[in-house]
Amino acid sequence: MTQLDCFPYGAGHGEEGVCLLVRMGPYRILLDCGLADISALADSTAIEHLSDRAPADVVLCSHAHSDHAQGLLSLHRAFPQLPIYASEATTQLLPLNWLDEPGRVPQFVHALPWRSPVEFQDGLTAELFPAGHLPGAAAILLTYTPPDGRSHSILYTGDFFLSNSRLVEGLRLEELRGLRPDVVIVEGTYGTARFPHRRQQENLIAERISQALNDRHSVLLPLPMVGLGQELLMLLRSHHLFTGRDLDIWVDGTVASGCDAYLELLLHLPASVQNFAKHQSLFWDDRVRPRVRRLHPEQRSLVSESPCIVLTDFSIDWQEFCEDTPERWLILQPHHLEGESIDVPPEYAIETYLLAQHCDGASTTQFIHNLRPQHVIFVHGDPNYLSDLTGLDELHNRYHLHSPASGSLVELPIGETFLQPAPPETTYEGELAEFGTVVTITLPDAITNDSRWRSLSDTGLVEARWQGQDLILRGLTQRELMTQNNERSSSWDSAEKNCCFRCRHYRGQRCWNPASPLFNFKVTSDGYCPAFESAQSEVEPTREDVDQAPG
């Protein structure tokens, strides 16, 4: 029987990168190399069947983000004869990972075509399919056909996205539906979370930025070098709330370098983007409003003289922009970093936004059901989120599910029948008691072993709400409590009566009205929507009543 297994040098948990060694029969294939330190790859004792030769027979890179590619240059220097492949667009973006290298790094990654199997060794082929997420991002199909046996295949998604975004078309399920791979290695960045449609996400972030500008605030967006920053810039250039607006958009740091790299990829971008570029510059433009300009370091403290938008990278000290006038700035950080908020003084207004670059839980399960593999390996995500996926009955009852830690070998036996694995333990039994006007819920202390417990118990306060027949508990953070107190003071004096602050469905900075287009999203206290329902009684309480109210 053909041997199949997967050894994660890096499983993509937390801050670690993704680096997976797959064995198919006699061949070893390295999928991505997002390791900052490749010493484990050079250590032949890391996994018993490796010898003193190179750590793999071939390397395939799914896309150019650093958590998948930053170790490739070190790997090439350590093993210059080891062949490394990626899509053509990815080979052009990869040098952004080595901008700090002295001199120009020669091209060492070979380009592969889309949708065309390439044979690397006798019986071993690889085929790339566009995966969405980032220009050039690829889902990789590996197939091994032994001389005297049936073929086996493994599909690795890398980071993938089914929805179309501004600069990348989504992965097309119809291209993969008939492949029926034996194993699927899939990312689970967002776990089982469910998100609204992509266009709705775009409209919400555009409306929030527009509102801040109307309030005479500037907006600062710390971003990674490539991907989200360029998506946001294209959104701001083409959304109806900003087209023709007398506004400066400044692009700073490595995000500007990423924009330059995208301009070299124009032929790899969607036809609509290419058509846009025929009429006006894709990014840098001083003539068409809103103006998009490159920001130089010496200008950082000067840009807020009038309301503007600044896109900068995470590595830069963003307080350079707003330390003199923090009250004039709104800092927006991506939703997936909400639990990793930097510790800043309360005078800085920091909010999160959602502009998904990966599949949510519903899309991930849809993807798996369309491929129907025997084994599913979840990588790239918080271990708790990946555990949520492996705990889904709809997956657990149909597939062998794995969520390995780095350094843990996963064997992948392929059989004619499916033996149902034991489900992981993801629920906790507790007790509920009523004491007059108080309800107490008691849970076992094992729940505190989960890293998410810290966020839930941050202040010792929770918010409860009904969702159908279920009661949902959510922890309140220190920052949220401070924000609520500030909103309570400022919003009470607002002249706008029908604002979110006065709506009966506004709780915990979110809208809980199912009839509202903002349902389940964070909203500002002075926002408005057509589904407003007053929370006020006929006799309005005084400011003192509000200040003394619990919560």
Short mmCIF file of N, CA, C and O in Angstrom, two decimals, residues 322-372:
data_model
loop_
_atom_site.label_atom_id
_atom_site.label_comp_id
_atom_site.label_asym_id
_atom_site.label_seq_id
_atom_site.Cartn_x
_atom_site.Cartn_y
_atom_site.Cartn_z
N CYS A 322 -0.15 60.44 15.21
CA CYS A 322 -1.23 61.06 15.97
C CYS A 322 -0.91 61.34 17.44
O CYS A 322 -1.81 61.65 18.21
N GLU A 323 0.36 61.27 17.84
CA GLU A 323 0.65 61.47 19.25
C GLU A 323 0.37 62.89 19.70
O GLU A 323 0.04 63.12 20.88
N ASP A 324 0.45 63.88 18.79
CA ASP A 324 0.18 65.27 19.17
C ASP A 324 -1.32 65.57 19.22
O ASP A 324 -1.75 66.43 20.00
N THR A 325 -2.10 64.88 18.41
CA THR A 325 -3.54 65.14 18.34
C THR A 325 -4.32 63.83 18.31
O THR A 325 -5.00 63.51 17.32
N PRO A 326 -4.24 63.01 19.36
CA PRO A 326 -4.93 61.71 19.32
C PRO A 326 -6.44 61.84 19.15
O PRO A 326 -7.08 60.94 18.62
N GLU A 327 -7.01 62.95 19.60
CA GLU A 327 -8.45 63.12 19.49
C GLU A 327 -8.92 63.30 18.05
O GLU A 327 -10.12 63.19 17.76
N ARG A 328 -8.00 63.54 17.13
CA ARG A 328 -8.38 63.74 15.73
C ARG A 328 -8.29 62.46 14.90
O ARG A 328 -8.54 62.49 13.69
N TRP A 329 -7.94 61.33 15.53
CA TRP A 329 -7.67 60.12 14.77
C TRP A 329 -8.57 58.98 15.20
O TRP A 329 -8.92 58.82 16.37
N LEU A 330 -8.91 58.15 14.22
CA LEU A 330 -9.54 56.85 14.46
C LEU A 330 -8.60 55.79 13.91
O LEU A 330 -8.23 55.85 12.74
N ILE A 331 -8.20 54.85 14.77
CA ILE A 331 -7.32 53.76 14.33
C ILE A 331 -8.18 52.52 14.11
O ILE A 331 -8.92 52.10 15.02
N LEU A 332 -8.12 51.95 12.93
CA LEU A 332 -8.89 50.76 12.59
C LEU A 332 -7.94 49.60 12.35
O LEU A 332 -7.03 49.70 11.54
N GLN A 333 -8.15 48.50 13.06
CA GLN A 333 -7.31 47.32 12.86
C GLN A 333 -8.18 46.15 12.41
O GLN A 333 -9.37 46.09 12.71
N PRO A 334 -7.60 45.22 11.66
CA PRO A 334 -8.38 44.09 11.13
C PRO A 334 -9.00 43.25 12.24
O PRO A 334 -8.44 43.11 13.33
N HIS A 335 -10.15 42.67 11.92
CA HIS A 335 -10.93 41.89 12.88
C HIS A 335 -10.12 40.75 13.50
O HIS A 335 -10.22 40.48 14.69
N HIS A 336 -9.28 40.07 12.70
CA HIS A 336 -8.57 38.90 13.22
C HIS A 336 -7.51 39.25 14.23
O HIS A 336 -6.95 38.38 14.89
N LEU A 337 -7.20 40.56 14.39
CA LEU A 337 -6.24 40.99 15.40
C LEU A 337 -6.92 41.53 16.66
O LEU A 337 -6.26 42.04 17.54
N GLU A 338 -8.28 41.40 16.72
CA GLU A 338 -9.02 42.00 17.83
C GLU A 338 -8.54 41.48 19.17
O GLU A 338 -8.44 42.22 20.14
N GLY A 339 -8.23 40.19 19.25
CA GLY A 339 -7.77 39.62 20.51
C GLY A 339 -6.33 39.95 20.83
O GLY A 339 -5.83 39.63 21.88
N GLU A 340 -5.62 40.62 19.90
CA GLU A 340 -4.21 40.94 20.08
C GLU A 340 -4.00 42.45 20.08
O GLU A 340 -2.98 42.96 19.68
N SER A 341 -5.02 43.19 20.54
CA SER A 341 -4.95 44.65 20.51
C SER A 341 -3.76 45.13 21.32
O SER A 341 -3.48 44.65 22.42
N ILE A 342 -3.06 46.09 20.75
CA ILE A 342 -1.92 46.66 21.46
C ILE A 342 -2.41 47.51 22.62
O ILE A 342 -3.50 48.07 22.59
N ASP A 343 -1.60 47.60 23.64
CA ASP A 343 -1.97 48.34 24.85
C ASP A 343 -1.70 49.82 24.61
O ASP A 343 -0.56 50.25 24.51
N VAL A 344 -2.77 50.60 24.51
CA VAL A 344 -2.63 52.03 24.22
C VAL A 344 -3.45 52.83 25.21
O VAL A 344 -4.42 52.31 25.81
N PRO A 345 -3.10 54.10 25.42
CA PRO A 345 -3.88 54.94 26.33
C PRO A 345 -5.32 55.10 25.85
O PRO A 345 -5.60 55.01 24.65
N PRO A 346 -6.25 55.32 26.77
CA PRO A 346 -7.67 55.38 26.40
C PRO A 346 -8.03 56.54 25.49
O PRO A 346 -9.11 56.52 24.88
N GLU A 347 -7.17 57.57 25.40
CA GLU A 347 -7.54 58.70 24.53
C GLU A 347 -7.47 58.36 23.05
O GLU A 347 -7.97 59.11 22.21
N TYR A 348 -6.87 57.22 22.71
CA TYR A 348 -6.83 56.79 21.31
C TYR A 348 -8.08 55.97 21.01
O TYR A 348 -8.41 55.03 21.72
N ALA A 349 -8.76 56.33 19.94
CA ALA A 349 -9.96 55.60 19.52
C ALA A 349 -9.53 54.47 18.58
O ALA A 349 -9.09 54.72 17.46
N ILE A 350 -9.65 53.22 19.06
CA ILE A 350 -9.28 52.06 18.26
C ILE A 350 -10.51 51.17 18.08
O ILE A 350 -11.17 50.80 19.05
N GLU A 351 -10.81 50.84 16.84
CA GLU A 351 -11.92 49.96 16.53
C GLU A 351 -11.43 48.87 15.58
O GLU A 351 -10.35 48.98 14.99
N THR A 352 -12.21 47.82 15.45
CA THR A 352 -11.88 46.75 14.51
C THR A 352 -12.90 46.74 13.38
O THR A 352 -14.01 47.25 13.51
N TYR A 353 -12.49 46.16 12.27
CA TYR A 353 -13.38 46.02 11.12
C TYR A 353 -13.17 44.63 10.53
O TYR A 353 -12.14 43.98 10.77
N LEU A 354 -14.14 44.19 9.77
CA LEU A 354 -14.07 42.88 9.13
C LEU A 354 -14.02 43.06 7.62
O LEU A 354 -14.93 43.62 7.02
N LEU A 355 -12.94 42.61 7.01
CA LEU A 355 -12.84 42.49 5.57
C LEU A 355 -12.12 41.17 5.32
O LEU A 355 -10.90 41.10 5.19
N ALA A 356 -12.90 40.10 5.31
CA ALA A 356 -12.35 38.74 5.34
C ALA A 356 -11.48 38.46 4.13
O ALA A 356 -11.80 38.85 3.00
N GLN A 357 -10.36 37.76 4.37
CA GLN A 357 -9.46 37.31 3.31
C GLN A 357 -9.41 35.79 3.23
O GLN A 357 -8.71 35.23 2.40
N HIS A 358 -10.13 35.13 4.14
CA HIS A 358 -10.17 33.67 4.19
C HIS A 358 -11.63 33.23 4.26
O HIS A 358 -12.52 34.03 4.53
N CYS A 359 -11.87 31.95 4.07
CA CYS A 359 -13.23 31.41 4.14
C CYS A 359 -13.71 31.37 5.59
O CYS A 359 -12.94 31.08 6.51
N ASP A 360 -15.00 31.62 5.78
CA ASP A 360 -15.59 31.42 7.10
C ASP A 360 -15.95 29.95 7.26
O ASP A 360 -15.68 29.12 6.37
N GLY A 361 -16.55 29.59 8.40
CA GLY A 361 -16.83 28.18 8.67
C GLY A 361 -17.75 27.54 7.66
O GLY A 361 -17.53 26.40 7.23
N ALA A 362 -18.79 28.27 7.23
CA ALA A 362 -19.74 27.71 6.26
C ALA A 362 -19.06 27.42 4.93
O ALA A 362 -19.30 26.38 4.30
N SER A 363 -18.21 28.33 4.48
CA SER A 363 -17.52 28.13 3.20
C SER A 363 -16.50 27.00 3.28
O SER A 363 -16.32 26.25 2.32
N THR A 364 -15.83 26.87 4.43
CA THR A 364 -14.86 25.80 4.60
C THR A 364 -15.54 24.43 4.53
O THR A 364 -15.06 23.51 3.85
N THR A 365 -16.65 24.28 5.23
CA THR A 365 -17.36 23.00 5.19
C THR A 365 -17.93 22.73 3.80
O THR A 365 -17.93 21.59 3.33
N GLN A 366 -18.42 23.78 3.15
CA GLN A 366 -18.91 23.62 1.78
C GLN A 366 -17.80 23.11 0.87
O GLN A 366 -18.01 22.20 0.04
N PHE A 367 -16.62 23.67 1.02
CA PHE A 367 -15.47 23.26 0.21
C PHE A 367 -15.15 21.78 0.43
O PHE A 367 -14.96 21.01 -0.53
N ILE A 368 -15.11 21.36 1.69
CA ILE A 368 -14.77 19.97 2.01
C ILE A 368 -15.82 19.01 1.45
O ILE A 368 -15.50 17.97 0.86
N HIS A 369 -17.10 19.34 1.61
CA HIS A 369 -18.17 18.47 1.13
C HIS A 369 -18.13 18.31 -0.39
O HIS A 369 -18.52 17.26 -0.91
N ASN A 370 -17.67 19.32 -1.09
CA ASN A 370 -17.59 19.22 -2.55
C ASN A 370 -16.46 18.30 -2.99
O ASN A 370 -16.51 17.75 -4.10
N LEU A 371 -15.43 18.14 -2.16
CA LEU A 371 -14.29 17.30 -2.53
C LEU A 371 -14.40 15.87 -1.99
O LEU A 371 -13.83 14.95 -2.58
N ARG A 372 -15.07 15.70 -0.87
CA ARG A 372 -15.33 14.38 -0.29
C ARG A 372 -14.07 13.52 -0.14
O ARG A 372 -13.98 12.42 -0.68
#
